[in-house]
Amino acid sequence: MSGALVTGPDGVSRCPWGVSTDDYRVYHDTEWGRPVHGDDALFERLCLEAFQSGLSWLTILRRREGFRSAFAGFRIASVAEFTGTDRERLLADEGIIRNRAKVDATLANARTLADWAPGELDALIWSYAPPRAGRPAPVTVADVPAVTDESKALAKELKKRGIRFVGPTTAYALMQACGLVDDHLAGCVARGG
C-alpha cells in the first residue's frame, strides 16, 4: 500500500517521509507532532513554515540553525527591533532562504507580535487544536489532510490580527509540527497515545 508505514534499516516503523533521510528521521522521531508551547518557539515554527512555502521542508530543516542565527533565535522582542540594515543582512545571508517577501513578513510579524501580551500567541494557536477524541489515526499519507476547518479558521484569525504569509495550508503544517494534531500514521513509532 503506497504511502503506508515503512520499516527503516533500524527495524522501526515510521511514516514514509520519516525514513527518507537522517535529517527527516531525527525530526520525525523527536519533534514533529510533539506539543510546542511558548510564544518564541511558536514564532519560530510559524516563520519556518512560511519560509517553507513552495519549497521542500528538508531545505528548511537543513538551514534551521542558519535561520536561528540570522533571526536572533526567533526571540520576538529581538526580531521586532531589527532595522533596515538587519533586513539587508538577511537578504544577503546564504544560510537562510533569501526571499524578500518572506523576510519582510517575518520582520513585520515580529513587530506585530511584540505588541501582544505574553502568552497570547501560544493561547491563540492552541485554541484551534481540534479535539483528539474521535479523530482516527491516518493509515496512509493519503489520509492526512493539507487543510482543515481549524487551519482555515486559525489562518483567518492570524491574518485578522496582522500576521502575514500564513494561509490555511501553512497553518495546518504549523498545527502538525507543533502537536496540535497527531498526523503520524497508525502504528508509527512516534505516534502519541
Tab-separated table of C-alpha atoms in Angstrom:
chain	number	residue	atom	x	y	z
A	1	MET	CA	0.000	0.000	0.000
A	2	SER	CA	1.572	3.262	-1.158
A	3	GLY	CA	2.054	5.910	1.494
A	4	ALA	CA	1.795	3.425	4.348
A	5	LEU	CA	4.267	2.842	7.188
A	6	VAL	CA	7.821	1.996	6.217
A	7	THR	CA	10.220	-0.049	8.301
A	8	GLY	CA	13.644	1.569	8.330
A	9	PRO	CA	17.056	-0.108	8.437
A	10	ASP	CA	16.808	0.047	12.242
A	11	GLY	CA	13.690	-2.165	12.143
A	12	VAL	CA	11.419	0.662	13.343
A	13	SER	CA	8.148	1.525	11.558
A	14	ARG	CA	7.718	5.169	10.653
A	15	CYS	CA	5.738	7.454	8.406
A	16	PRO	CA	7.275	7.110	4.915
A	17	TRP	CA	8.815	10.583	4.906
A	18	GLY	CA	10.488	9.823	8.248
A	19	VAL	CA	12.854	7.277	6.720
A	20	SER	CA	13.903	9.163	3.588
A	21	THR	CA	16.928	10.938	5.146
A	22	ASP	CA	18.678	11.023	8.514
A	23	ASP	CA	17.579	14.663	8.920
A	24	TYR	CA	13.950	13.686	8.450
A	25	ARG	CA	14.275	10.628	10.720
A	26	VAL	CA	15.544	12.711	13.642
A	27	TYR	CA	12.938	15.441	13.084
A	28	HIS	CA	10.166	12.849	12.686
A	29	ASP	CA	11.139	10.873	15.779
A	30	THR	CA	11.898	13.712	18.175
A	31	GLU	CA	9.982	16.799	17.149
A	32	TRP	CA	7.206	16.647	14.547
A	33	GLY	CA	3.815	16.225	16.164
A	34	ARG	CA	5.056	16.868	19.697
A	35	PRO	CA	3.454	19.754	21.605
A	36	VAL	CA	5.276	23.068	21.324
A	37	HIS	CA	4.446	25.930	23.675
A	38	GLY	CA	5.861	29.393	24.220
A	39	ASP	CA	5.491	32.468	22.055
A	40	ASP	CA	9.079	32.478	20.760
A	41	ALA	CA	9.052	28.740	19.991
A	42	LEU	CA	5.756	29.077	18.124
A	43	PHE	CA	7.023	32.183	16.323
A	44	GLU	CA	9.984	30.145	15.087
A	45	ARG	CA	7.720	27.392	13.769
A	46	LEU	CA	5.368	29.921	12.171
A	47	CYS	CA	8.294	31.618	10.430
A	48	LEU	CA	9.873	28.370	9.258
A	49	GLU	CA	6.561	27.098	7.885
A	50	ALA	CA	6.165	30.366	5.966
A	51	PHE	CA	9.708	30.109	4.598
A	52	GLN	CA	8.954	26.513	3.568
A	53	SER	CA	6.035	27.578	1.383
A	54	GLY	CA	6.843	26.396	-2.136
A	55	LEU	CA	9.970	24.549	-1.013
A	56	SER	CA	10.902	21.211	0.488
A	57	TRP	CA	10.785	21.011	4.283
A	58	LEU	CA	14.209	19.360	4.064
A	59	THR	CA	15.589	22.606	2.625
A	60	ILE	CA	14.344	24.480	5.697
A	61	LEU	CA	15.391	21.780	8.140
A	62	ARG	CA	18.947	21.785	6.850
A	63	ARG	CA	19.130	25.568	7.187
A	64	ARG	CA	17.403	25.749	10.546
A	65	GLU	CA	20.492	26.704	12.520
A	66	GLY	CA	21.239	29.385	9.933
A	67	PHE	CA	17.720	30.747	10.402
A	68	ARG	CA	18.099	30.697	14.185
A	69	SER	CA	21.371	32.575	13.978
A	70	ALA	CA	20.092	35.108	11.439
A	71	PHE	CA	16.857	35.784	13.339
A	72	ALA	CA	18.261	36.086	16.881
A	73	GLY	CA	16.958	32.691	17.960
A	74	PHE	CA	13.475	33.803	16.874
A	75	ARG	CA	13.082	35.867	20.024
A	76	ILE	CA	10.124	38.047	19.112
A	77	ALA	CA	11.344	41.076	21.064
A	78	SER	CA	14.750	40.962	19.351
A	79	VAL	CA	13.457	40.434	15.811
A	80	ALA	CA	10.917	43.234	16.309
A	81	GLU	CA	13.847	45.629	16.763
A	82	PHE	CA	15.601	44.639	13.526
A	83	THR	CA	16.419	47.628	11.356
A	84	GLY	CA	16.749	48.197	7.635
A	85	THR	CA	20.402	47.211	7.988
A	86	ASP	CA	19.327	43.894	9.525
A	87	ARG	CA	16.905	43.387	6.648
A	88	GLU	CA	19.689	43.870	4.107
A	89	ARG	CA	21.894	41.480	6.101
A	90	LEU	CA	19.151	38.855	6.000
A	91	LEU	CA	18.650	39.274	2.259
A	92	ALA	CA	22.371	38.638	1.755
A	93	ASP	CA	22.588	35.690	4.188
A	94	GLU	CA	23.251	32.460	2.283
A	95	GLY	CA	22.428	30.434	5.399
A	96	ILE	CA	18.693	31.149	5.014
A	97	ILE	CA	16.139	31.444	2.231
A	98	ARG	CA	16.628	34.967	0.904
A	99	ASN	CA	13.074	35.578	-0.225
A	100	ARG	CA	12.259	39.273	0.187
A	101	ALA	CA	8.531	38.742	0.841
A	102	LYS	CA	9.189	36.062	3.461
A	103	VAL	CA	11.904	38.092	5.207
A	104	ASP	CA	9.654	41.165	5.247
A	105	ALA	CA	6.739	39.113	6.599
A	106	THR	CA	8.929	37.698	9.379
A	107	LEU	CA	10.035	41.170	10.447
A	108	ALA	CA	6.501	42.586	10.252
A	109	ASN	CA	5.099	39.624	12.176
A	110	ALA	CA	7.655	40.074	14.946
A	111	ARG	CA	6.708	43.750	15.255
A	112	THR	CA	3.035	42.823	15.430
A	113	LEU	CA	3.607	40.055	17.982
A	114	ALA	CA	5.805	42.299	20.146
A	115	ASP	CA	2.633	44.229	20.975
A	116	TRP	CA	0.753	41.118	22.092
A	117	ALA	CA	0.549	40.109	25.735
A	118	PRO	CA	2.953	37.387	26.887
A	119	GLY	CA	1.420	34.005	26.111
A	120	GLU	CA	-1.144	35.435	23.705
A	121	LEU	CA	0.306	33.760	20.599
A	122	ASP	CA	0.516	30.423	22.414
A	123	ALA	CA	-3.060	30.698	23.678
A	124	LEU	CA	-4.388	31.761	20.277
A	125	ILE	CA	-2.711	28.977	18.314
A	126	TRP	CA	-3.620	26.265	20.820
A	127	SER	CA	-7.242	27.433	20.938
A	128	TYR	CA	-7.564	25.977	17.421
A	129	ALA	CA	-6.400	22.468	18.366
A	130	PRO	CA	-9.186	20.071	17.435
A	131	PRO	CA	-10.346	17.511	19.997
A	132	ARG	CA	-8.264	14.323	19.807
A	133	ALA	CA	-11.212	12.095	20.678
A	134	GLY	CA	-12.918	10.724	17.623
A	135	ARG	CA	-10.108	11.691	15.246
A	136	PRO	CA	-8.879	8.444	13.720
A	137	ALA	CA	-5.183	7.876	13.145
A	138	PRO	CA	-4.331	8.145	9.459
A	139	VAL	CA	-3.385	4.809	7.905
A	140	THR	CA	-1.671	6.202	4.804
A	141	VAL	CA	-0.250	9.560	3.794
A	142	ALA	CA	-3.342	10.000	1.598
A	143	ASP	CA	-5.429	10.085	4.800
A	144	VAL	CA	-3.610	13.191	6.043
A	145	PRO	CA	-5.333	16.434	5.041
A	146	ALA	CA	-3.475	19.504	3.795
A	147	VAL	CA	-6.121	21.868	5.182
A	148	THR	CA	-8.825	21.545	7.822
A	149	ASP	CA	-11.631	23.757	9.076
A	150	GLU	CA	-9.449	24.543	12.109
A	151	SER	CA	-6.468	25.556	9.964
A	152	LYS	CA	-8.707	27.786	7.837
A	153	ALA	CA	-10.052	29.456	10.980
A	154	LEU	CA	-6.558	29.817	12.503
A	155	ALA	CA	-5.144	31.365	9.323
A	156	LYS	CA	-8.095	33.758	9.125
A	157	GLU	CA	-7.662	34.844	12.759
A	158	LEU	CA	-3.896	35.293	12.428
A	159	LYS	CA	-4.378	37.423	9.301
A	160	LYS	CA	-7.099	39.436	11.043
A	161	ARG	CA	-4.605	40.190	13.811
A	162	GLY	CA	-1.957	41.366	11.352
A	163	ILE	CA	0.127	38.220	10.811
A	164	ARG	CA	1.377	37.921	7.249
A	165	PHE	CA	2.284	34.992	4.987
A	166	VAL	CA	0.035	32.435	6.649
A	167	GLY	CA	-2.708	30.618	4.794
A	168	PRO	CA	-4.717	27.521	5.682
A	169	THR	CA	-2.051	25.109	4.383
A	170	THR	CA	0.741	26.833	6.286
A	171	ALA	CA	-1.484	26.955	9.369
A	172	TYR	CA	-2.135	23.222	9.125
A	173	ALA	CA	1.563	22.455	8.687
A	174	LEU	CA	2.142	24.526	11.839
A	175	MET	CA	-0.553	22.563	13.663
A	176	GLN	CA	1.108	19.288	12.645
A	177	ALA	CA	4.627	20.413	13.521
A	178	CYS	CA	3.600	21.792	16.910
A	179	GLY	CA	1.479	18.862	18.045
A	180	LEU	CA	-1.965	20.420	17.825
A	181	VAL	CA	-2.777	17.357	15.740
A	182	ASP	CA	-1.041	13.989	15.598
A	183	ASP	CA	-0.753	13.004	11.948
A	184	HIS	CA	1.783	10.236	12.473
A	185	LEU	CA	0.356	7.175	10.786
A	186	ALA	CA	-1.280	4.415	12.820
A	187	GLY	CA	1.480	2.139	14.125
A	188	CYS	CA	4.233	4.740	13.692
A	189	VAL	CA	6.827	4.704	16.475
A	190	ALA	CA	6.331	8.451	17.008
A	191	ARG	CA	2.543	8.404	17.216
A	192	GLY	CA	1.220	9.605	20.560
A	193	GLY	CA	-1.137	7.619	22.726
